[in-house]
Amino acid sequence: SVNPDLGSERQTASFSVERLTALLDGGAEQTRIRRAVVDAIESDPVFSRENQYFQTQNERYEAAVRKAVHLQKKMHEMGWTENGPEYKYIYRALSGDVAFLLHRVFMRSISVLGSDTQIAKWIPLATQHKLIGSYAQTELGHGTYLQGLETTAVFDTATQEFILNTPKISAMKWWPGDMGRSATHTVVFAQLYIHGKCYGIHPFIVQIRSLQDHSLCPGITAGDIGPKMNFEHIDNGYLLLKNVRIPRENMLSKFCEVRPDGTYVRQGSQKINYFTMTTVRISLIADEVLTPLMKACTIAVRYSVVRRQSKLKPGEEEAKILDYQTQQEKLLPQLAAAYAFHFVNDYLQELFNRGYREIQRKNFDMLPELHALSSGFKAVITQHCTAGVEICLRACGGHGYSMLSGLPSLYTKILASCIYEGENTILLLQTARFLIKCFMAASAGQPVPPSVTYLAAVKHGKCPAKNKLDFLSPDIYTEAYQHVAVRLTSNTAAKLQDLIQSGVKKHDAWNQCTVQLVQAAKAHCHYIAVKNFAETVEKLETKAGIQKIMKHLCDLFALHGIFSNTGAFLHDGYTSAAQMDMVTASYLDLLAVIRKDAVPLVDAFDFTDKSLNSALGSSDGQVYQRLYEWAQKSPTNQMSPAYERYLKPLLHNTLSKL
Amino acid sequence: SVNPDLGSERQTASFSVERLTALLDGGAEQTRIRRAVVDAIESDPVFSRENQYFQTQNERYEAAVRKAVHLQKKMHEMGWTENGPEYKYIYRALSGDVAFLLHRVFMRSISVLGSDTQIAKWIPLATQHKLIGSYAQTELGHGTYLQGLETTAVFDTATQEFILNTPKISAMKWWPGDMGRSATHTVVFAQLYIHGKCYGIHPFIVQIRSLQDHSLCPGITAGDIGPKMNFEHIDNGYLLLKNVRIPRENMLSKFCEVRPDGTYVRQGSQKINYFTMTTVRISLIADEVLTPLMKACTIAVRYSVVRRQSKLKPGEEEAKILDYQTQQEKLLPQLAAAYAFHFVNDYLQELFNRGYREIQRKNFDMLPELHALSSGFKAVITQHCTAGVEICLRACGGHGYSMLSGLPSLYTKILASCIYEGENTILLLQTARFLIKCFMAASAGQPVPPSVTYLAAVKHGKCPAKNKLDFLSPDIYTEAYQHVAVRLTSNTAAKLQDLIQSGVKKHDAWNQCTVQLVQAAKAHCHYIAVKNFAETVEKLETKAGIQKIMKHLCDLFALHGIFSNTGAFLHDGYTSAAQMDMVTASYLDLLAVIRKDAVPLVDAFDFTDKSLNSALGSSDGQVYQRLYEWAQKSPTNQMSPAYERYLKPLLHNTLSKL
């Protein structure tokens, strides 16, 4: 039975939840396929996540391997293929809780970097899981800065082999997933040396464990790097190479080849490589970043209409905590952000698909823009969503802090997205570099990519808003965001120029501007996110209340951003203090409006109770019962040796019932 | 041997590290005592925290009980007493990793709320650990709002007993520490009913487990609430009462008594109760909030001078990441905040001691101010420090995400401080209520407590700074903070008045202002923190470079606050855009200055390697070796059944070495 405090929230929805779900999925047919996949996975006990919060790291790893192996059978059984429409929903349905993800990266790297012969040899073996692959790039001492990697691969013409070594401890491979315990093979990135000359970083296929008994191969030291904040199910590993010999054929050689005599040959364009990073950064947004935020919002919003605490008015019943303005101000902007970034993701996907088509026609013109946008948005979205999940967790008070709420795991997992696939600050600086370049070009009258043409149009006007309702006009707020982005970019460009002209070396000058460059890059992405949301709303169907509620969320997303960052808008007087008070008023008004639809808005994300795996957030709102039921199953309710060992000797002197 | 990249940082300290440590400790003699305690604890293997990151929740609990029991022996052996100068350092030396903390709360509640007879009976038993106590206040459905608690205690005149019940699931006690597995007794807060009339919440001593065999007493259901984000060592518990009968004498009756005939008698003033919450909020700041931030800063700063990544200048060696402006901007403001809040803590302690003396003279005048300041600062400091630890974690990239860095545990533990002992938003609103009240009083010419007299002096001037160096003047920035605090308080008071005058009901009006009230409360605390830091610096010894470096940190703390919140200062034109640019310039300049002393500044916190328990932060900077050594000990490097069960069947089809 549904808790009436939750049930009543659903009766007043201003829009059709089912239609909004279809919009998020990209059509009702997609919704149907997704639900079928989720059903199939969740009804299979092998994929169960029950009791997950009670498992040790070892148990989590074992379960993830079990699921990965079972998934192959399941796909076969269900007729799902890697190119089928179901495929993209599988990972989400498993909540990512499965091994051998790096096996897929291993395969992709061979497909992209390998020669046709190499592809023909390795891909079928990998596809049939006759080996388990990993991808060994990061080292103890080097992450983002690939050129600094220290592992070496020396070509030995005599034996036609590469000799791989870890010259010092900081060169040890560290972090690769699936490598700590599972992998038999890995792609190792190493500095290539031929006849004493270094040719830079290249990829090599290296076998690390025996296919017979899984023992480590000669010269290999490998293991698991131990506990992490999350990802207990993944065996992130370390790898130390000591004179490991591999055949010449094991260097992935689509772009570079070493001939038998040691001649180094570079062939084709490597620009496509550059594109791979972009692909990964865009592809992680939906599953690794948006889904956790949407889950956190679902949990926190549902809990906030079931939890009652204190009285808003004396004499009345205790109030639902979502009726407090401060609680609304915590949660509703996160909900708006989840929708805003969902649409940004659509935008990036579309841009990416266009870019991909161009690249296949050997036109690489879109790459810089695509790289800048994917880097910037990877950083901005992961940062924003991580903060959002944390806000949801804290907004649930003590119960949010229990693992059984599901929120701690969502938080500790999404946090990693700020670090992996490019550390966020470094990515933002790459976006900033692009912005500065484009700003200079635009100022000089040269053409620039579409997303940055606005930089050319530096206007010194004022915000025309006259009353608080004007701030519900997308033109008004989008232009304000644009103004800020232009100002931050142009001011930082000017500072950079000034420093250089005053004699500061170029690299020092850049370093002295980086805090402000990061601000400019964020403002650029924020502007595009707002603009994109507004444009998306414009095109939505007006039926079933969809456009109306999305317009509210778009306004909230935009005004929350201004309210949280007033200085950027006030700085040069574009927005006046009086206008800022209007923003605040409109923003706070909106909270009360959207609060009414809060539950339907999270229901539209369409998570099953099993996928939420939360004692606070399930669709029936029976929070307290579930917390109690789940807690009783905890291993901490088994007998502890602490009683016999320590407590009994203390207490046995107490004579009787006191 | 010390990593030279770390060692070189220590040779250029601009101040005496030892003197700064003494300043933080409150004198060289205190430093000596603290070190003696730390030595004694850390040299005792029973207290070891080695391998802690590999332990399960059950193992952590057992270890915490073992340590708690051993601590009694140790104290006896060392001659440490609860009133001795060593006592306050014990908990810090154990990093809080010990059981029976709630046993102490149990004892304190009896001392404060119990009659002389009750104290005489229970305190000796508790002191000798002939029972283990807990404190059962929070329920599944009620935390901060105590009046809402649902547990009942009905007086039965016939048997002279109270009958305790948990009338519904939301009334179950939930969270009390030491209750899940250890406690034999607990203080239960319940609604008292006599002859059908409710007299509100009262405390009752209830035995929950047998002293003979530790089995649950009749009518008691109790257990552990399961996994949490941290505090694995604590057995937070649940408790369900079914017709549990306790003698009349078990109601703690210093302030209220139930006579044998059921007459309810209230005696004495309960104001002192109010003071207890204040005590707890202030007492947790040092150990639970500042220490974790100081540890996180120590780890992140040391790692940032050992980690090299990318090149600042082409052709040079890779740069220490602390040489990047963006890294400085992440870490150094956290360092400044740690010092700022250390001094706020001194200020609160002093205020508290003064308040305590007054209360003993039956003068309760200081209570409202003390309550407002302790609530506001509890919220502001926990929030700021939690965010600070997270920044430190992220600033260490992937290695920060490893449990072995120590940062994840620091984060997941400090996060709880935002929730316990009063949820932060609620506390800030209590401070805000005080501010509004005082602002109204001050406006009407009535006297107000010292910390808020500034509210009376609403000035409409402008910031007088003329160049960036002016912003290194404490008068200039302190006044700017004061201006913002006054503006936010007076504006919100005005909005509240307007709403009420326009017919909005008082409680609705309050709710509609709460987002802004929270801002005002934060601004008030921030102002006092800045002012207090500036005044502290003023009084410091000028010798040994101490005052100079503290002045830099004070400036950084103040300017970081303005830089991160420019809108508040720009809003009404008190600070102009040109002045804000000066703030930015001064702020960024300061980063480069303080960066030089970053390592000495964290060294001054004087944490031992054992207490940091971090592979990244130890005093010798041998990061990579330690990560590798520790990882090898992880249980994830033992054989997993996953190989035989799942991997072998997959791989056995692969015929030979590929």
mmCIF file of C-alpha atoms in Angstrom, chain B residues 42-300:
data_model
loop_
_atom_site.group_PDB
_atom_site.id
_atom_site.type_symbol
_atom_site.label_atom_id
_atom_site.label_comp_id
_atom_site.label_asym_id
_atom_site.label_seq_id
_atom_site.Cartn_x
_atom_site.Cartn_y
_atom_site.Cartn_z
ATOM 1 C CA GLU B 42 50.465 5.250 19.494
ATOM 2 C CA SER B 43 53.152 3.061 20.963
ATOM 3 C CA ASP B 44 50.518 0.691 22.349
ATOM 4 C CA PRO B 45 49.654 -1.931 19.717
ATOM 5 C CA VAL B 46 46.116 -2.393 21.065
ATOM 6 C CA PHE B 47 45.307 1.078 19.781
ATOM 7 C CA SER B 48 46.799 0.472 16.344
ATOM 8 C CA ARG B 49 44.859 1.735 13.335
ATOM 9 C CA GLU B 50 46.950 -0.207 10.857
ATOM 10 C CA ASN B 51 44.906 -2.061 8.262
ATOM 11 C CA GLN B 52 41.827 -0.185 9.386
ATOM 12 C CA TYR B 53 40.845 0.521 5.803
ATOM 13 C CA PHE B 54 40.629 -3.214 5.172
ATOM 14 C CA GLN B 55 38.264 -4.047 8.034
ATOM 15 C CA THR B 56 34.572 -4.889 7.878
ATOM 16 C CA GLN B 57 31.981 -3.104 9.977
ATOM 17 C CA ASN B 58 31.964 -6.050 12.386
ATOM 18 C CA GLU B 59 35.732 -5.959 12.752
ATOM 19 C CA ARG B 60 35.685 -2.222 13.318
ATOM 20 C CA TYR B 61 33.090 -2.583 16.056
ATOM 21 C CA GLU B 62 35.035 -5.279 17.803
ATOM 22 C CA ALA B 63 38.227 -3.221 17.661
ATOM 23 C CA ALA B 64 36.442 -0.160 19.059
ATOM 24 C CA VAL B 65 35.158 -2.166 22.025
ATOM 25 C CA ARG B 66 38.605 -3.651 22.577
ATOM 26 C CA LYS B 67 40.120 -0.173 22.596
ATOM 27 C CA ALA B 68 37.487 1.232 24.929
ATOM 28 C CA VAL B 69 38.088 -1.528 27.458
ATOM 29 C CA HIS B 70 41.851 -1.252 27.132
ATOM 30 C CA LEU B 71 41.679 2.514 27.523
ATOM 31 C CA GLN B 72 40.448 2.115 31.097
ATOM 32 C CA LYS B 73 43.549 0.085 31.933
ATOM 33 C CA LYS B 74 45.774 2.477 30.066
ATOM 34 C CA MET B 75 44.453 5.505 31.899
ATOM 35 C CA HIS B 76 45.010 3.784 35.208
ATOM 36 C CA GLU B 77 48.507 2.729 34.192
ATOM 37 C CA MET B 78 49.450 6.218 32.971
ATOM 38 C CA GLY B 79 47.821 7.989 35.880
ATOM 39 C CA TRP B 80 45.500 9.937 33.555
ATOM 40 C CA THR B 81 42.220 11.042 35.108
ATOM 41 C CA GLU B 82 39.075 12.575 33.697
ATOM 42 C CA ASN B 83 39.965 15.870 35.296
ATOM 43 C CA GLY B 84 43.645 15.767 34.387
ATOM 44 C CA PRO B 85 45.308 17.836 31.659
ATOM 45 C CA GLU B 86 45.908 14.752 29.477
ATOM 46 C CA TYR B 87 42.277 13.774 29.210
ATOM 47 C CA LYS B 88 41.267 16.065 26.361
ATOM 48 C CA TYR B 89 44.044 14.725 24.139
ATOM 49 C CA ILE B 90 43.125 11.055 24.449
ATOM 50 C CA TYR B 91 40.186 11.121 22.073
ATOM 51 C CA ARG B 92 42.164 12.996 19.436
ATOM 52 C CA ALA B 93 45.052 10.572 19.832
ATOM 53 C CA LEU B 94 42.654 7.688 19.188
ATOM 54 C CA SER B 95 41.207 9.532 16.179
ATOM 55 C CA GLY B 96 37.833 8.931 17.819
ATOM 56 C CA ASP B 97 38.067 5.284 16.996
ATOM 57 C CA VAL B 98 36.719 3.932 20.260
ATOM 58 C CA ALA B 99 33.448 2.608 21.660
ATOM 59 C CA PHE B 100 31.336 3.715 24.630
ATOM 60 C CA LEU B 101 31.133 7.401 23.744
ATOM 61 C CA LEU B 102 27.411 7.239 24.388
ATOM 62 C CA HIS B 103 28.135 5.663 27.740
ATOM 63 C CA ARG B 104 29.582 9.061 28.595
ATOM 64 C CA VAL B 105 26.460 10.825 27.373
ATOM 65 C CA PHE B 106 24.426 8.398 29.484
ATOM 66 C CA MET B 107 26.448 9.439 32.519
ATOM 67 C CA ARG B 108 26.237 13.121 31.742
ATOM 68 C CA SER B 109 22.493 12.993 31.281
ATOM 69 C CA ILE B 110 22.090 11.348 34.684
ATOM 70 C CA SER B 111 24.397 13.924 36.268
ATOM 71 C CA VAL B 112 22.466 16.804 34.728
ATOM 72 C CA LEU B 113 18.912 15.484 34.809
ATOM 73 C CA GLY B 114 19.003 13.072 37.745
ATOM 74 C CA SER B 115 18.217 13.656 41.397
ATOM 75 C CA ASP B 116 20.970 13.301 44.000
ATOM 76 C CA THR B 117 19.694 9.827 44.857
ATOM 77 C CA GLN B 118 19.777 8.793 41.204
ATOM 78 C CA ILE B 119 23.264 10.173 40.746
ATOM 79 C CA ALA B 120 24.445 8.327 43.862
ATOM 80 C CA LYS B 121 23.045 5.053 42.561
ATOM 81 C CA TRP B 122 23.967 5.113 38.861
ATOM 82 C CA ILE B 123 27.120 7.126 38.433
ATOM 83 C CA PRO B 124 29.414 4.789 40.433
ATOM 84 C CA LEU B 125 28.065 1.758 38.544
ATOM 85 C CA ALA B 126 28.618 3.489 35.225
ATOM 86 C CA THR B 127 32.058 4.765 36.180
ATOM 87 C CA GLN B 128 33.163 1.227 36.976
ATOM 88 C CA HIS B 129 31.585 -0.052 33.770
ATOM 89 C CA LYS B 130 29.347 -2.433 35.683
ATOM 90 C CA LEU B 131 26.775 -1.484 33.092
ATOM 91 C CA ILE B 132 27.055 0.020 29.634
ATOM 92 C CA GLY B 133 24.846 2.986 28.963
ATOM 93 C CA SER B 134 23.388 4.640 25.904
ATOM 94 C CA TYR B 135 21.099 7.599 25.208
ATOM 95 C CA ALA B 136 17.891 6.981 23.287
ATOM 96 C CA GLN B 137 16.363 10.197 22.062
ATOM 97 C CA THR B 138 16.098 10.184 18.248
ATOM 98 C CA GLU B 139 13.341 8.077 16.682
ATOM 99 C CA LEU B 140 12.847 6.779 13.171
ATOM 100 C CA GLY B 141 10.304 9.522 12.578
ATOM 101 C CA HIS B 142 11.732 12.327 14.703
ATOM 102 C CA GLY B 143 15.081 13.963 15.065
ATOM 103 C CA THR B 144 15.457 17.667 15.696
ATOM 104 C CA TYR B 145 11.832 18.287 16.686
ATOM 105 C CA LEU B 146 11.853 16.748 20.143
ATOM 106 C CA GLN B 147 8.270 17.598 20.973
ATOM 107 C CA GLY B 148 7.225 15.245 18.214
ATOM 108 C CA LEU B 149 8.726 12.130 19.811
ATOM 109 C CA GLU B 150 6.139 9.356 20.024
ATOM 110 C CA THR B 151 7.460 6.852 22.576
ATOM 111 C CA THR B 152 5.118 6.756 25.572
ATOM 112 C CA ALA B 153 5.645 6.245 29.304
ATOM 113 C CA VAL B 154 2.397 5.715 31.163
ATOM 114 C CA PHE B 155 2.424 5.882 34.940
ATOM 115 C CA ASP B 156 0.710 2.997 36.673
ATOM 116 C CA THR B 157 -0.174 4.064 40.232
ATOM 117 C CA ALA B 158 -1.099 0.513 41.160
ATOM 118 C CA THR B 159 2.386 -0.888 40.662
ATOM 119 C CA GLN B 160 4.306 2.395 40.967
ATOM 120 C CA GLU B 161 5.807 1.752 37.562
ATOM 121 C CA PHE B 162 6.064 3.451 34.197
ATOM 122 C CA ILE B 163 4.976 1.329 31.257
ATOM 123 C CA LEU B 164 6.985 2.182 28.169
ATOM 124 C CA ASN B 165 5.774 1.552 24.639
ATOM 125 C CA THR B 166 6.652 2.177 21.039
ATOM 126 C CA PRO B 167 3.145 2.863 19.728
ATOM 127 C CA LYS B 168 4.092 2.691 16.059
ATOM 128 C CA ILE B 169 7.043 2.022 13.852
ATOM 129 C CA SER B 170 8.041 5.668 13.409
ATOM 130 C CA ALA B 171 8.369 5.843 17.218
ATOM 131 C CA MET B 172 11.128 3.245 17.292
ATOM 132 C CA LYS B 173 14.347 4.627 18.738
ATOM 133 C CA TRP B 174 16.892 4.807 15.918
ATOM 134 C CA TRP B 175 20.557 5.901 15.785
ATOM 135 C CA PRO B 176 21.629 5.823 19.460
ATOM 136 C CA GLY B 177 25.297 4.871 19.578
ATOM 137 C CA ASP B 178 26.507 1.903 21.655
ATOM 138 C CA MET B 179 22.917 0.659 21.677
ATOM 139 C CA GLY B 180 22.919 -1.715 18.711
ATOM 140 C CA ARG B 181 25.073 -4.359 20.390
ATOM 141 C CA SER B 182 26.766 -3.156 23.579
ATOM 142 C CA ALA B 183 24.472 -1.280 25.930
ATOM 143 C CA THR B 184 22.753 -2.848 28.900
ATOM 144 C CA HIS B 185 20.986 0.369 29.881
ATOM 145 C CA THR B 186 19.791 3.490 28.155
ATOM 146 C CA VAL B 187 18.088 6.774 28.887
ATOM 147 C CA VAL B 188 14.835 6.740 26.928
ATOM 148 C CA PHE B 189 13.027 9.966 26.118
ATOM 149 C CA ALA B 190 9.270 9.468 26.097
ATOM 150 C CA GLN B 191 5.978 11.343 26.390
ATOM 151 C CA LEU B 192 4.900 11.038 29.992
ATOM 152 C CA TYR B 193 1.233 10.179 30.633
ATOM 153 C CA ILE B 194 -0.362 10.252 34.087
ATOM 154 C CA HIS B 195 -4.045 9.466 34.449
ATOM 155 C CA GLY B 196 -4.432 9.922 30.676
ATOM 156 C CA LYS B 197 -2.882 13.360 30.585
ATOM 157 C CA CYS B 198 0.290 14.035 28.605
ATOM 158 C CA TYR B 199 3.048 15.971 30.360
ATOM 159 C CA GLY B 200 5.517 16.037 27.466
ATOM 160 C CA ILE B 201 8.955 14.551 26.981
ATOM 161 C CA HIS B 202 10.828 13.104 29.966
ATOM 162 C CA PRO B 203 13.919 10.909 30.402
ATOM 163 C CA PHE B 204 13.739 7.385 31.843
ATOM 164 C CA ILE B 205 16.472 4.880 32.681
ATOM 165 C CA VAL B 206 15.627 1.553 31.035
ATOM 166 C CA GLN B 207 17.560 -1.699 31.193
ATOM 167 C CA ILE B 208 17.591 -3.312 27.764
ATOM 168 C CA ARG B 209 19.965 -6.286 28.089
ATOM 169 C CA SER B 210 20.623 -8.833 30.792
ATOM 170 C CA LEU B 211 23.723 -8.292 32.888
ATOM 171 C CA GLN B 212 24.118 -12.057 33.121
ATOM 172 C CA ASP B 213 24.111 -13.145 29.500
ATOM 173 C CA HIS B 214 23.451 -9.956 27.542
ATOM 174 C CA SER B 215 20.150 -11.290 26.186
ATOM 175 C CA LEU B 216 17.442 -8.713 25.503
ATOM 176 C CA CYS B 217 15.165 -7.967 28.446
ATOM 177 C CA PRO B 218 11.450 -8.843 28.248
ATOM 178 C CA GLY B 219 9.529 -6.491 25.969
ATOM 179 C CA ILE B 220 12.719 -5.199 24.340
ATOM 180 C CA THR B 221 13.559 -5.544 20.679
ATOM 181 C CA ALA B 222 16.908 -4.014 19.818
ATOM 182 C CA GLY B 223 19.670 -4.319 17.275
ATOM 183 C CA ASP B 224 22.071 -2.528 14.985
ATOM 184 C CA ILE B 225 20.783 -0.198 12.244
ATOM 185 C CA GLY B 226 23.325 -1.491 9.748
ATOM 186 C CA PRO B 227 25.854 0.158 7.438
ATOM 187 C CA LYS B 228 26.397 3.892 7.385
ATOM 188 C CA MET B 229 28.609 6.159 5.348
ATOM 189 C CA ASN B 230 31.169 6.014 8.169
ATOM 190 C CA PHE B 231 31.180 5.323 11.922
ATOM 191 C CA GLU B 232 31.492 1.620 11.188
ATOM 192 C CA HIS B 233 33.027 1.242 14.623
ATOM 193 C CA ILE B 234 29.887 2.472 16.359
ATOM 194 C CA ASP B 235 26.903 0.184 16.892
ATOM 195 C CA ASN B 236 24.165 2.723 16.258
ATOM 196 C CA GLY B 237 21.039 0.896 17.269
ATOM 197 C CA TYR B 238 17.292 0.590 17.221
ATOM 198 C CA LEU B 239 14.984 -0.062 20.151
ATOM 199 C CA LEU B 240 11.377 -1.135 20.280
ATOM 200 C CA LEU B 241 9.575 -1.161 23.630
ATOM 201 C CA LYS B 242 6.536 -3.318 24.334
ATOM 202 C CA ASN B 243 4.950 -2.844 27.748
ATOM 203 C CA VAL B 244 8.327 -2.456 29.385
ATOM 204 C CA ARG B 245 7.821 -1.730 33.070
ATOM 205 C CA ILE B 246 10.347 0.311 35.037
ATOM 206 C CA PRO B 247 10.120 1.504 38.655
ATOM 207 C CA ARG B 248 8.949 5.031 39.413
ATOM 208 C CA GLU B 249 12.461 5.837 40.595
ATOM 209 C CA ASN B 250 13.823 5.455 37.065
ATOM 210 C CA MET B 251 12.410 8.707 35.741
ATOM 211 C CA LEU B 252 15.252 11.215 35.958
ATOM 212 C CA SER B 253 13.840 13.682 38.380
ATOM 213 C CA LYS B 254 15.990 16.681 39.054
ATOM 214 C CA PHE B 255 13.465 18.962 37.384
ATOM 215 C CA CYS B 256 10.262 16.949 37.372
ATOM 216 C CA GLU B 257 8.992 14.263 39.658
ATOM 217 C CA VAL B 258 5.996 11.965 39.681
ATOM 218 C CA ARG B 259 4.780 11.355 43.230
ATOM 219 C CA PRO B 260 3.438 7.910 44.218
ATOM 220 C CA ASP B 261 -0.156 9.122 43.842
ATOM 221 C CA GLY B 262 0.555 10.391 40.333
ATOM 222 C CA THR B 263 0.970 14.044 41.234
ATOM 223 C CA TYR B 264 3.323 15.733 38.791
ATOM 224 C CA VAL B 265 5.764 18.175 40.346
ATOM 225 C CA ARG B 266 8.008 20.522 38.399
ATOM 226 C CA GLN B 267 10.947 21.982 40.302
ATOM 227 C CA GLY B 268 13.878 24.251 39.576
ATOM 228 C CA SER B 269 14.807 25.971 36.344
ATOM 229 C CA GLN B 270 15.267 23.981 33.172
ATOM 230 C CA LYS B 271 17.271 26.697 31.483
ATOM 231 C CA ILE B 272 20.415 24.803 32.235
ATOM 232 C CA ASN B 273 19.172 22.072 29.887
ATOM 233 C CA TYR B 274 19.187 24.522 27.069
ATOM 234 C CA PHE B 275 22.816 25.151 27.955
ATOM 235 C CA THR B 276 23.708 21.467 27.485
ATOM 236 C CA MET B 277 23.022 21.610 23.746
ATOM 237 C CA THR B 278 25.269 24.642 23.518
ATOM 238 C CA THR B 279 28.003 22.754 25.340
ATOM 239 C CA VAL B 280 27.822 19.822 22.967
ATOM 240 C CA ARG B 281 27.801 21.990 19.833
ATOM 241 C CA ILE B 282 30.864 23.893 20.927
ATOM 242 C CA SER B 283 32.710 20.844 22.196
ATOM 243 C CA LEU B 284 32.436 18.952 18.933
ATOM 244 C CA ILE B 285 34.066 21.674 16.823
ATOM 245 C CA ALA B 286 37.677 20.959 17.712
ATOM 246 C CA ASP B 287 37.838 17.167 17.533
ATOM 247 C CA GLU B 288 35.113 16.352 15.035
ATOM 248 C CA VAL B 289 35.403 19.237 12.614
ATOM 249 C CA LEU B 290 38.675 21.152 12.792
ATOM 250 C CA THR B 291 40.921 18.134 13.250
ATOM 251 C CA PRO B 292 39.614 16.375 10.106
ATOM 252 C CA LEU B 293 40.053 19.533 8.032
ATOM 253 C CA MET B 294 43.572 20.019 9.383
ATOM 254 C CA LYS B 295 44.392 16.412 8.574
ATOM 255 C CA ALA B 296 42.954 16.733 5.083
ATOM 256 C CA CYS B 297 44.999 19.892 4.491
ATOM 257 C CA THR B 298 48.135 18.166 5.736
ATOM 258 C CA ILE B 299 47.608 15.238 3.389
ATOM 259 C CA ALA B 300 46.669 17.301 0.348
#
